[in-house]
mmCIF file of C-alpha atoms in Angstrom:
data_model
loop_
_atom_site.group_PDB
_atom_site.id
_atom_site.type_symbol
_atom_site.label_atom_id
_atom_site.label_comp_id
_atom_site.label_asym_id
_atom_site.label_seq_id
_atom_site.Cartn_x
_atom_site.Cartn_y
_atom_site.Cartn_z
ATOM 1 C CA MET N 1 81.199 33.275 -7.478
ATOM 2 C CA MET N 2 81.984 35.220 -4.443
ATOM 3 C CA ASP N 3 82.258 33.448 -0.804
ATOM 4 C CA ALA N 4 81.530 34.812 2.366
ATOM 5 C CA ALA N 5 84.803 36.582 3.072
ATOM 6 C CA GLN N 6 85.155 38.458 -0.447
ATOM 7 C CA TRP N 7 81.324 39.384 0.250
ATOM 8 C CA ASN N 8 81.745 40.590 4.098
ATOM 9 C CA SER N 9 84.995 42.613 3.105
ATOM 10 C CA ILE N 10 82.762 44.218 0.382
ATOM 11 C CA VAL N 11 79.771 44.982 3.248
ATOM 12 C CA ALA N 12 82.763 46.161 5.934
ATOM 13 C CA SER N 13 84.488 48.587 3.020
ATOM 14 C CA PHE N 14 80.983 50.986 3.011
ATOM 15 C CA PRO N 15 81.210 54.062 5.375
ATOM 16 C CA THR N 16 78.320 53.234 6.679
ATOM 17 C CA THR N 17 77.487 49.196 7.050
ATOM 18 C CA HIS N 18 75.398 46.538 9.056
ATOM 19 C CA VAL N 19 75.438 43.330 10.154
ATOM 20 C CA LEU N 20 71.982 42.506 8.156
ATOM 21 C CA GLN N 21 73.460 43.037 5.310
ATOM 22 C CA THR N 22 76.584 39.838 5.689
ATOM 23 C CA TRP N 23 76.728 36.977 4.114
ATOM 24 C CA GLN N 24 75.704 34.916 7.551
ATOM 25 C CA TRP N 25 72.953 36.913 7.676
ATOM 26 C CA GLY N 26 71.547 35.472 4.045
ATOM 27 C CA LEU N 27 72.481 31.927 5.476
ATOM 28 C CA VAL N 28 70.183 33.129 8.240
ATOM 29 C CA LYS N 29 67.082 34.016 5.906
ATOM 30 C CA GLN N 30 68.043 30.881 3.271
ATOM 31 C CA HIS N 31 67.276 28.365 6.095
ATOM 32 C CA PHE N 32 63.543 29.875 5.797
ATOM 33 C CA GLY N 33 62.894 29.975 2.270
ATOM 34 C CA TRP N 34 64.498 33.196 1.072
ATOM 35 C CA GLU N 35 67.041 32.975 -1.986
ATOM 36 C CA VAL N 36 70.084 35.389 -2.022
ATOM 37 C CA LEU N 37 71.079 37.878 -4.951
ATOM 38 C CA PRO N 38 74.432 39.367 -4.062
ATOM 39 C CA GLN N 39 74.180 42.780 -5.841
ATOM 40 C CA VAL N 40 77.432 44.774 -6.434
ATOM 41 C CA TRP N 41 77.361 48.101 -8.303
ATOM 42 C CA LYS N 42 80.434 50.045 -10.381
ATOM 43 C CA GLU N 43 81.029 53.213 -11.703
ATOM 44 C CA GLY N 44 84.016 52.298 -13.938
ATOM 45 C CA GLU N 45 86.602 50.450 -11.420
ATOM 46 C CA ASP N 46 85.201 52.109 -8.569
ATOM 47 C CA LEU N 47 83.249 50.588 -6.098
ATOM 48 C CA ILE N 48 79.840 52.508 -5.469
ATOM 49 C CA GLY N 49 76.979 49.892 -3.914
ATOM 50 C CA ALA N 50 75.664 47.040 -2.806
ATOM 51 C CA ALA N 51 73.409 45.287 -1.348
ATOM 52 C CA LEU N 52 71.926 41.714 0.049
ATOM 53 C CA VAL N 53 68.699 41.281 -2.049
ATOM 54 C CA LEU N 54 66.529 38.999 -0.404
ATOM 55 C CA ARG N 55 64.119 37.118 -2.471
ATOM 56 C CA ARG N 56 61.085 34.930 -2.185
ATOM 57 C CA SER N 57 58.046 33.497 -3.762
ATOM 58 C CA ILE N 58 54.533 33.920 -2.482
ATOM 59 C CA SER N 59 52.530 30.619 -2.325
ATOM 60 C CA VAL N 60 49.214 31.114 -1.201
ATOM 61 C CA PRO N 61 46.738 28.015 0.120
ATOM 62 C CA ILE N 62 43.991 27.187 -3.367
ATOM 63 C CA LEU N 63 45.903 29.999 -5.203
ATOM 64 C CA GLY N 64 48.715 28.991 -5.589
ATOM 65 C CA LYS N 65 52.171 30.359 -6.851
ATOM 66 C CA TRP N 66 51.013 34.358 -6.409
ATOM 67 C CA GLY N 67 54.247 36.652 -6.679
ATOM 68 C CA THR N 68 57.662 37.639 -5.721
ATOM 69 C CA LEU N 69 59.289 39.841 -2.864
ATOM 70 C CA LEU N 70 62.225 41.283 -3.267
ATOM 71 C CA TYR N 71 63.545 42.693 0.268
ATOM 72 C CA LEU N 72 67.291 44.738 0.873
ATOM 73 C CA PRO N 73 67.291 44.744 4.786
ATOM 74 C CA LYS N 74 69.228 47.608 5.809
ATOM 75 C CA GLY N 75 70.366 48.386 2.647
ATOM 76 C CA PRO N 76 71.368 48.946 -0.335
ATOM 77 C CA LEU N 77 74.724 50.391 0.915
ATOM 78 C CA LEU N 78 76.467 53.196 -0.590
ATOM 79 C CA ARG N 79 79.963 54.631 -1.121
ATOM 80 C CA ASP N 80 78.015 58.460 -0.554
ATOM 81 C CA TRP N 81 74.512 58.723 0.244
ATOM 82 C CA LYS N 82 75.421 62.872 -0.073
ATOM 83 C CA ASP N 83 76.070 61.750 -4.237
ATOM 84 C CA ALA N 84 73.270 62.626 -6.089
ATOM 85 C CA PHE N 85 74.528 60.489 -9.125
ATOM 86 C CA VAL N 86 75.133 57.274 -7.153
ATOM 87 C CA VAL N 87 71.841 57.361 -5.444
ATOM 88 C CA LYS N 88 69.996 57.699 -8.531
ATOM 89 C CA ARG N 89 72.419 55.025 -10.328
ATOM 90 C CA VAL N 90 71.781 52.301 -7.553
ATOM 91 C CA LEU N 91 68.246 53.060 -7.113
ATOM 92 C CA GLN N 92 67.699 52.600 -10.913
ATOM 93 C CA GLU N 93 69.700 49.268 -10.853
ATOM 94 C CA ILE N 94 67.700 48.134 -8.065
ATOM 95 C CA GLU N 95 64.062 49.210 -9.790
ATOM 96 C CA ARG N 96 66.087 47.026 -12.924
ATOM 97 C CA LEU N 97 66.502 44.088 -10.747
ATOM 98 C CA ALA N 98 62.964 44.315 -9.346
ATOM 99 C CA LYS N 99 61.549 44.448 -13.200
ATOM 100 C CA GLU N 100 63.683 41.514 -13.990
ATOM 101 C CA GLU N 101 62.796 39.246 -11.170
ATOM 102 C CA LYS N 102 59.213 40.011 -12.321
ATOM 103 C CA ALA N 103 58.425 41.087 -8.875
ATOM 104 C CA ILE N 104 55.487 43.063 -7.400
ATOM 105 C CA LEU N 105 57.646 44.903 -5.195
ATOM 106 C CA VAL N 106 61.107 46.017 -4.039
ATOM 107 C CA LYS N 107 61.690 46.713 0.024
ATOM 108 C CA ILE N 108 64.526 49.055 0.901
ATOM 109 C CA ASP N 109 65.409 49.827 4.329
ATOM 110 C CA PRO N 110 68.884 51.310 4.581
ATOM 111 C CA ASP N 111 70.651 52.931 7.253
ATOM 112 C CA VAL N 112 70.364 56.708 6.174
ATOM 113 C CA VAL N 113 69.597 59.383 8.967
ATOM 114 C CA TYR N 114 66.605 61.269 8.577
ATOM 115 C CA ALA N 115 66.703 63.582 12.273
ATOM 116 C CA TYR N 116 68.920 63.283 14.990
ATOM 117 C CA GLY N 117 67.258 63.246 18.627
ATOM 118 C CA GLU N 118 63.796 63.432 19.307
ATOM 119 C CA SER N 119 61.967 66.424 17.635
ATOM 120 C CA GLY N 120 60.573 66.189 14.393
ATOM 121 C CA TYR N 121 59.503 62.465 14.701
ATOM 122 C CA ASP N 122 55.578 62.723 13.406
ATOM 123 C CA TRP N 123 57.181 63.736 9.888
ATOM 124 C CA VAL N 124 56.300 60.323 9.107
ATOM 125 C CA THR N 125 52.608 60.761 10.560
ATOM 126 C CA LYS N 126 51.557 63.850 9.213
ATOM 127 C CA GLY N 127 52.614 62.154 5.100
ATOM 128 C CA ILE N 128 55.684 64.715 5.398
ATOM 129 C CA TRP N 129 58.122 62.061 3.210
ATOM 130 C CA MET N 130 55.935 63.337 0.085
ATOM 131 C CA HIS N 131 56.626 66.408 0.270
ATOM 132 C CA ALA N 132 60.342 66.229 1.585
ATOM 133 C CA LYS N 133 61.393 69.380 -1.064
ATOM 134 C CA ASN N 134 59.038 71.851 0.958
ATOM 135 C CA ASN N 135 59.150 70.260 4.444
ATOM 136 C CA SER N 136 60.231 72.785 7.041
ATOM 137 C CA ILE N 137 61.619 69.946 10.130
ATOM 138 C CA ALA N 138 64.512 71.870 11.487
ATOM 139 C CA LEU N 139 67.030 69.053 11.430
ATOM 140 C CA SER N 140 70.741 69.023 11.665
ATOM 141 C CA GLN N 141 73.084 69.826 9.080
ATOM 142 C CA ASP N 142 74.480 66.156 9.067
ATOM 143 C CA SER N 143 71.211 64.387 8.742
ATOM 144 C CA THR N 144 69.861 66.830 5.751
ATOM 145 C CA VAL N 145 71.130 63.980 3.314
ATOM 146 C CA GLY N 146 68.342 62.019 4.849
ATOM 147 C CA LYS N 147 66.021 64.756 3.689
ATOM 148 C CA LEU N 148 67.659 64.610 0.213
ATOM 149 C CA VAL N 149 67.155 60.556 -0.234
ATOM 150 C CA VAL N 150 63.915 60.896 0.303
ATOM 151 C CA SER N 151 63.260 63.694 -1.648
ATOM 152 C CA THR N 152 64.921 60.967 -4.525
ATOM 153 C CA LEU N 153 62.945 58.607 -3.212
ATOM 154 C CA SER N 154 59.392 60.166 -3.753
ATOM 155 C CA ASP N 155 60.500 61.791 -6.903
ATOM 156 C CA ARG N 156 60.829 58.046 -8.607
ATOM 157 C CA GLY N 157 57.653 56.941 -7.374
ATOM 158 C CA TRP N 158 58.820 55.044 -3.886
ATOM 159 C CA ILE N 159 56.746 54.682 -1.535
ATOM 160 C CA PHE N 160 57.105 55.079 2.796
ATOM 161 C CA SER N 161 56.453 51.553 3.414
ATOM 162 C CA ARG N 162 53.752 50.207 5.899
ATOM 163 C CA GLU N 163 55.307 47.304 6.637
ATOM 164 C CA GLN N 164 58.603 48.710 8.581
ATOM 165 C CA ILE N 165 60.263 45.256 9.300
ATOM 166 C CA GLN N 166 63.052 46.696 10.851
ATOM 167 C CA PHE N 167 63.165 49.606 13.684
ATOM 168 C CA ARG N 168 63.015 52.594 11.962
ATOM 169 C CA ASN N 169 64.771 54.233 15.017
ATOM 170 C CA THR N 170 67.558 53.478 17.682
ATOM 171 C CA VAL N 171 70.138 54.682 20.316
ATOM 172 C CA VAL N 172 73.709 54.227 19.378
ATOM 173 C CA LEU N 173 76.358 54.900 22.046
ATOM 174 C CA ASN N 174 80.015 55.889 20.781
ATOM 175 C CA LEU N 175 82.272 53.474 22.978
ATOM 176 C CA ALA N 176 85.205 55.775 21.511
ATOM 177 C CA SER N 177 85.426 57.604 25.361
ATOM 178 C CA SER N 178 86.619 56.269 28.424
ATOM 179 C CA GLU N 179 84.757 53.812 30.775
ATOM 180 C CA GLU N 180 84.944 57.030 33.110
ATOM 181 C CA GLU N 181 83.204 59.257 30.501
ATOM 182 C CA LEU N 182 81.090 56.714 29.321
ATOM 183 C CA LEU N 183 79.537 56.239 33.138
ATOM 184 C CA ARG N 184 79.596 60.426 33.463
ATOM 185 C CA ARG N 185 77.833 60.483 30.653
ATOM 186 C CA MET N 186 74.648 57.922 31.758
ATOM 187 C CA LYS N 187 71.908 59.185 33.667
ATOM 188 C CA GLN N 188 72.070 59.087 37.720
ATOM 189 C CA LYS N 189 69.742 56.146 37.588
ATOM 190 C CA THR N 190 71.647 54.032 35.148
ATOM 191 C CA ARG N 191 74.728 54.170 37.132
ATOM 192 C CA TYR N 192 73.168 53.639 40.534
ATOM 193 C CA ASN N 193 71.077 50.364 38.892
ATOM 194 C CA ILE N 194 74.907 49.248 37.632
ATOM 195 C CA ARG N 195 76.607 49.594 40.973
ATOM 196 C CA LEU N 196 72.627 47.625 42.927
ATOM 197 C CA ALA N 197 73.064 45.062 40.689
ATOM 198 C CA GLU N 198 77.233 44.459 41.991
ATOM 199 C CA LYS N 199 75.808 45.117 45.544
ATOM 200 C CA LYS N 200 73.096 42.377 45.272
ATOM 201 C CA GLY N 201 75.306 40.434 44.007
ATOM 202 C CA ILE N 202 74.283 39.906 39.992
ATOM 203 C CA ARG N 203 77.160 37.900 38.198
ATOM 204 C CA VAL N 204 77.734 38.757 34.567
ATOM 205 C CA ARG N 205 79.052 34.849 32.401
ATOM 206 C CA GLU N 206 79.696 34.604 28.554
ATOM 207 C CA GLY N 207 76.963 32.420 27.352
ATOM 208 C CA GLY N 208 77.380 29.312 24.539
ATOM 209 C CA VAL N 209 75.292 26.916 22.330
ATOM 210 C CA GLU N 210 74.867 24.900 25.786
ATOM 211 C CA ASP N 211 72.450 28.123 26.932
ATOM 212 C CA PHE N 212 69.985 28.467 24.027
ATOM 213 C CA GLN N 213 67.128 26.419 25.381
ATOM 214 C CA MET N 214 67.487 28.292 28.413
ATOM 215 C CA LEU N 215 67.888 32.217 26.513
ATOM 216 C CA TYR N 216 64.286 30.824 24.332
ATOM 217 C CA ARG N 217 62.502 29.620 27.249
ATOM 218 C CA MET N 218 63.403 33.321 28.727
ATOM 219 C CA TYR N 219 62.925 35.084 25.774
ATOM 220 C CA GLN N 220 59.405 33.400 25.785
ATOM 221 C CA GLU N 221 58.702 34.731 28.724
ATOM 222 C CA THR N 222 60.064 38.183 27.970
ATOM 223 C CA SER N 223 57.596 38.516 25.228
ATOM 224 C CA LEU N 224 54.122 37.556 26.942
ATOM 225 C CA ARG N 225 54.982 39.773 30.077
ATOM 226 C CA ASP N 226 55.767 42.729 27.781
ATOM 227 C CA GLY N 227 53.422 42.224 24.973
ATOM 228 C CA PHE N 228 55.060 41.311 22.269
ATOM 229 C CA ILE N 229 55.359 38.709 19.385
ATOM 230 C CA ILE N 230 58.364 36.464 18.601
ATOM 231 C CA ARG N 231 59.262 34.170 16.293
ATOM 232 C CA ASP N 232 59.464 30.059 16.864
ATOM 233 C CA GLN N 233 62.560 28.678 18.445
ATOM 234 C CA ASP N 234 64.146 27.208 15.092
ATOM 235 C CA TYR N 235 64.463 30.902 14.039
ATOM 236 C CA TYR N 236 66.471 32.321 16.942
ATOM 237 C CA LEU N 237 68.715 28.678 17.151
ATOM 238 C CA THR N 238 69.427 29.460 13.079
ATOM 239 C CA VAL N 239 70.496 33.212 13.953
ATOM 240 C CA TRP N 240 72.931 32.197 17.112
ATOM 241 C CA GLN N 241 74.151 29.153 15.892
ATOM 242 C CA THR N 242 75.257 30.726 12.281
ATOM 243 C CA PHE N 243 76.570 33.602 13.900
ATOM 244 C CA LEU N 244 78.487 31.474 17.260
ATOM 245 C CA ARG N 245 80.403 29.717 14.749
ATOM 246 C CA ALA N 246 82.388 32.989 13.925
ATOM 247 C CA SER N 247 82.878 33.803 17.182
ATOM 248 C CA ARG N 248 86.666 33.237 19.172
ATOM 249 C CA SER N 249 86.845 32.479 22.682
ATOM 250 C CA PRO N 250 87.004 35.595 25.456
ATOM 251 C CA SER N 251 90.845 35.262 25.761
ATOM 252 C CA ASP N 252 91.286 35.444 22.253
ATOM 253 C CA MET N 253 88.515 38.678 21.448
ATOM 254 C CA ALA N 254 89.004 40.857 24.968
ATOM 255 C CA GLN N 255 92.563 41.928 23.998
ATOM 256 C CA ALA N 256 92.604 45.680 24.655
ATOM 257 C CA ASN N 257 93.723 47.883 21.620
ATOM 258 C CA GLN N 258 93.325 45.136 19.369
ATOM 259 C CA PRO N 259 93.449 46.964 15.944
ATOM 260 C CA ILE N 260 89.817 47.047 13.953
ATOM 261 C CA ALA N 261 91.109 45.508 10.466
ATOM 262 C CA THR N 262 90.932 41.716 11.481
ATOM 263 C CA SER N 263 89.129 38.985 10.758
ATOM 264 C CA MET N 264 87.185 38.782 13.403
ATOM 265 C CA HIS N 265 85.760 42.371 12.911
ATOM 266 C CA LEU N 266 85.680 41.066 9.202
ATOM 267 C CA SER N 267 83.502 38.522 9.384
ATOM 268 C CA PRO N 268 80.437 38.645 12.110
ATOM 269 C CA PHE N 269 79.586 36.769 15.243
ATOM 270 C CA ALA N 270 77.739 36.843 18.142
ATOM 271 C CA HIS N 271 78.184 37.570 21.435
ATOM 272 C CA ILE N 272 76.102 36.669 24.524
ATOM 273 C CA LEU N 273 76.112 37.003 28.268
ATOM 274 C CA ILE N 274 73.757 35.872 30.770
ATOM 275 C CA ALA N 275 73.320 37.776 33.817
ATOM 276 C CA GLU N 276 72.972 35.724 37.000
ATOM 277 C CA TYR N 277 71.656 35.419 40.446
ATOM 278 C CA GLN N 278 72.894 32.595 42.998
ATOM 279 C CA GLY N 279 73.848 30.309 39.934
ATOM 280 C CA GLU N 280 70.306 31.316 38.396
ATOM 281 C CA ALA N 281 69.640 32.554 35.123
ATOM 282 C CA VAL N 282 67.905 36.085 35.523
ATOM 283 C CA ALA N 283 68.540 37.897 32.187
ATOM 284 C CA ALA N 284 70.663 37.994 29.362
ATOM 285 C CA LEU N 285 71.465 39.877 26.016
ATOM 286 C CA VAL N 286 72.589 38.711 22.012
ATOM 287 C CA LEU N 287 74.919 41.037 20.253
ATOM 288 C CA LEU N 288 75.679 40.459 16.638
ATOM 289 C CA ILE N 289 79.197 42.203 15.679
ATOM 290 C CA PHE N 290 80.552 43.148 12.541
ATOM 291 C CA ARG N 291 83.699 45.344 11.867
ATOM 292 C CA ASP N 292 83.724 48.324 14.335
ATOM 293 C CA LYS N 293 80.245 47.834 15.503
ATOM 294 C CA ALA N 294 77.331 46.056 17.742
ATOM 295 C CA TRP N 295 73.752 45.623 17.732
ATOM 296 C CA TYR N 296 71.802 44.341 20.890
ATOM 297 C CA MET N 297 69.841 41.990 18.728
ATOM 298 C CA TYR N 298 67.833 40.458 20.669
ATOM 299 C CA GLY N 299 67.256 40.686 25.220
ATOM 300 C CA MET N 300 65.195 38.908 27.228
ATOM 301 C CA SER N 301 64.869 38.487 31.360
ATOM 302 C CA SER N 302 63.194 36.477 34.054
ATOM 303 C CA SER N 303 60.473 37.796 36.001
ATOM 304 C CA GLN N 304 62.748 36.874 38.905
ATOM 305 C CA HIS N 305 64.992 39.410 40.946
ATOM 306 C CA ARG N 306 64.091 42.412 38.361
ATOM 307 C CA GLU N 307 64.700 44.339 41.752
ATOM 308 C CA LYS N 308 68.378 43.446 41.491
ATOM 309 C CA MET N 309 68.273 45.945 37.950
ATOM 310 C CA PRO N 310 70.491 43.131 36.384
ATOM 311 C CA ASN N 311 70.205 44.268 33.305
ATOM 312 C CA TYR N 312 71.864 47.281 34.139
ATOM 313 C CA LEU N 313 74.880 45.371 34.638
ATOM 314 C CA LEU N 314 74.193 43.165 31.996
ATOM 315 C CA HIS N 315 74.650 46.311 29.366
ATOM 316 C CA TRP N 316 77.537 47.670 31.793
ATOM 317 C CA ARG N 317 79.378 44.672 31.048
ATOM 318 C CA ALA N 318 78.721 44.796 27.459
ATOM 319 C CA ILE N 319 79.747 47.451 26.988
ATOM 320 C CA GLN N 320 83.301 47.108 28.726
ATOM 321 C CA PHE N 321 83.857 43.891 26.757
ATOM 322 C CA LEU N 322 83.252 45.845 23.259
ATOM 323 C CA ARG N 323 85.289 48.583 24.029
ATOM 324 C CA GLN N 324 88.173 45.410 24.762
ATOM 325 C CA ILE N 325 87.848 44.149 21.296
ATOM 326 C CA GLY N 326 87.574 47.725 19.813
ATOM 327 C CA ILE N 327 84.316 48.364 18.990
ATOM 328 C CA LYS N 328 83.372 52.166 18.423
ATOM 329 C CA GLU N 329 79.599 51.693 18.395
ATOM 330 C CA TYR N 330 76.760 50.057 20.008
ATOM 331 C CA ASP N 331 73.395 50.108 18.619
ATOM 332 C CA LEU N 332 70.644 49.405 21.447
ATOM 333 C CA TRP N 333 68.449 48.142 18.039
ATOM 334 C CA GLY N 334 65.250 49.856 18.213
ATOM 335 C CA ALA N 335 63.203 53.292 19.685
ATOM 336 C CA PRO N 336 59.713 54.215 19.079
ATOM 337 C CA ASP N 337 58.298 55.538 15.934
ATOM 338 C CA ASN N 338 56.105 58.484 18.475
ATOM 339 C CA PHE N 339 58.462 59.521 21.547
ATOM 340 C CA GLU N 340 55.452 59.678 23.779
ATOM 341 C CA GLU N 341 54.717 57.973 26.774
ATOM 342 C CA THR N 342 51.361 55.840 25.113
ATOM 343 C CA ASP N 343 54.203 54.275 22.754
ATOM 344 C CA PRO N 344 54.717 50.948 23.813
ATOM 345 C CA MET N 345 58.348 51.037 23.581
ATOM 346 C CA PHE N 346 58.314 54.193 25.534
ATOM 347 C CA GLY N 347 59.621 52.040 29.057
ATOM 348 C CA VAL N 348 62.947 50.510 27.013
ATOM 349 C CA TYR N 349 63.867 53.397 25.271
ATOM 350 C CA ARG N 350 64.180 55.443 28.197
ATOM 351 C CA PHE N 351 65.995 52.718 29.847
ATOM 352 C CA LYS N 352 68.665 52.415 26.622
ATOM 353 C CA VAL N 353 69.104 56.458 26.636
ATOM 354 C CA GLY N 354 69.842 56.090 30.086
ATOM 355 C CA PHE N 355 73.110 54.728 28.976
ATOM 356 C CA GLY N 356 73.983 58.377 27.583
ATOM 357 C CA GLY N 357 73.270 57.612 23.557
ATOM 358 C CA GLU N 358 72.494 59.607 20.665
ATOM 359 C CA THR N 359 68.670 58.740 19.299
ATOM 360 C CA ILE N 360 69.051 58.509 15.728
ATOM 361 C CA GLN N 361 66.099 58.586 12.961
ATOM 362 C CA HIS N 362 65.948 56.537 9.878
ATOM 363 C CA ILE N 363 64.300 57.023 6.745
ATOM 364 C CA GLY N 364 62.692 54.152 6.928
ATOM 365 C CA ALA N 365 61.306 51.626 4.799
ATOM 366 C CA TRP N 366 60.661 52.559 1.319
ATOM 367 C CA ASP N 367 58.956 50.103 -1.537
ATOM 368 C CA PHE N 368 58.719 50.415 -5.003
ATOM 369 C CA VAL N 369 55.445 48.962 -6.777
ATOM 370 C CA MET N 370 55.918 46.933 -9.792
ATOM 371 C CA ASN N 371 52.169 45.606 -9.699
ATOM 372 C CA PRO N 372 49.927 48.034 -8.048
ATOM 373 C CA VAL N 373 47.077 45.474 -8.270
ATOM 374 C CA LYS N 374 49.351 42.926 -6.196
ATOM 375 C CA TYR N 375 50.228 45.123 -4.071
ATOM 376 C CA ARG N 376 47.144 46.769 -2.872
ATOM 377 C CA LEU N 377 45.932 43.123 -2.318
ATOM 378 C CA TYR N 378 49.628 42.284 -0.469
ATOM 379 C CA GLN N 379 49.095 44.798 1.867
ATOM 380 C CA GLU N 380 45.744 44.948 2.430
ATOM 381 C CA ILE N 381 43.502 41.560 1.316
ATOM 382 C CA LEU N 382 46.222 39.022 1.495
ATOM 383 C CA PRO N 383 46.667 38.707 5.410
ATOM 384 C CA ARG N 384 42.809 38.920 6.004
ATOM 385 C CA TYR N 385 42.663 35.840 3.541
ATOM 386 C CA LEU N 386 45.377 34.300 5.692
ATOM 387 C CA GLY N 387 44.173 34.843 9.058
ATOM 388 C CA LEU N 388 41.027 33.201 7.668
ATOM 389 C CA LEU N 389 42.407 30.333 6.915
ATOM 390 C CA ARG N 390 44.767 29.959 9.907
ATOM 391 C CA ALA N 391 41.176 30.733 12.153
ATOM 392 C CA GLN N 392 39.161 27.580 9.981
ATOM 393 C CA ARG N 393 42.400 25.744 10.399
ATOM 394 C CA ARG N 394 42.038 26.147 14.234
ATOM 395 C CA MET N 395 38.237 25.137 13.894
ATOM 396 C CA MET N 396 39.258 21.949 12.536
ATOM 397 C CA SER N 397 41.796 20.936 14.807
#
């Protein structure tokens, strides 16, 4: 039986890893009804792949237990996505697991790059993934692996999922350069707003458990203002508490040039930063950190003092902190599916790219369907049925 340290060591060993594949993320999902099925795949003695597989039984009012779902958040992790044998072998193992579990479907969502930059973003909307071998999108040399993986998935009968649970695209900052170089790469407006926030009296401090209630209230305010849906308070408090348990004090962590291969980095942890004006919290962010990478998982801001640009200074302080503890990449977690001003995420996307990061398009989530009839019900009819039941409950209450 594996423990947290053993599993996280395995997850950290892959060239591309993700905090959503760690033991701690599994603990979070277990709290909300998912079963965790850690999987390791070898060829002889060589580790070729691994995945934190989440399993959930679907129970529907009146209908009872209805089916099983398998989901690999930001997984599987592979030794080499360019190795066709490894890709096919791991997909076979995932398909076999879905059959053993009698699942309706299994959903994977690996961080495999399809393209860099904003060009070719409509490959999904045009259905090009169904004809991956013949598409003519101009990709950089480094992203051709995504094209090959998409082709393999299509050939094996996987379907590009209508339900993209995680962001498919993102913006990533390389933190290996000096602070001077990082500032130089930023857009002029971003540099100006960082200085403006400092001049206007914005101060940034570390947050902790005592700030959870305030953070959630501010997140609610942000969601109402910006028009997106959030979960209830218990979900976020569970995430923050689970990952904060592994955190060290700032004095321990903020040692310049600390080596990457430390227990601090092999055990994922959260770091909270709060921007204040005259002692009043006006913006905050929650980072999840694992190995040599950090993710901007949650951001929230007050409607007060926005003209003082607290979010710019907040992210700059995050960048400075991450560099001090040896983090090499800062994933700003989320970019539009469509790089057009009509996309609801375009405004926040422009904010993110202002820090000088690279836009990355991933292949997204793919479904392997074991029961086509139930899959169609799951995709189209079940959501309407559950919506009707919720509406009836509201009318009766």
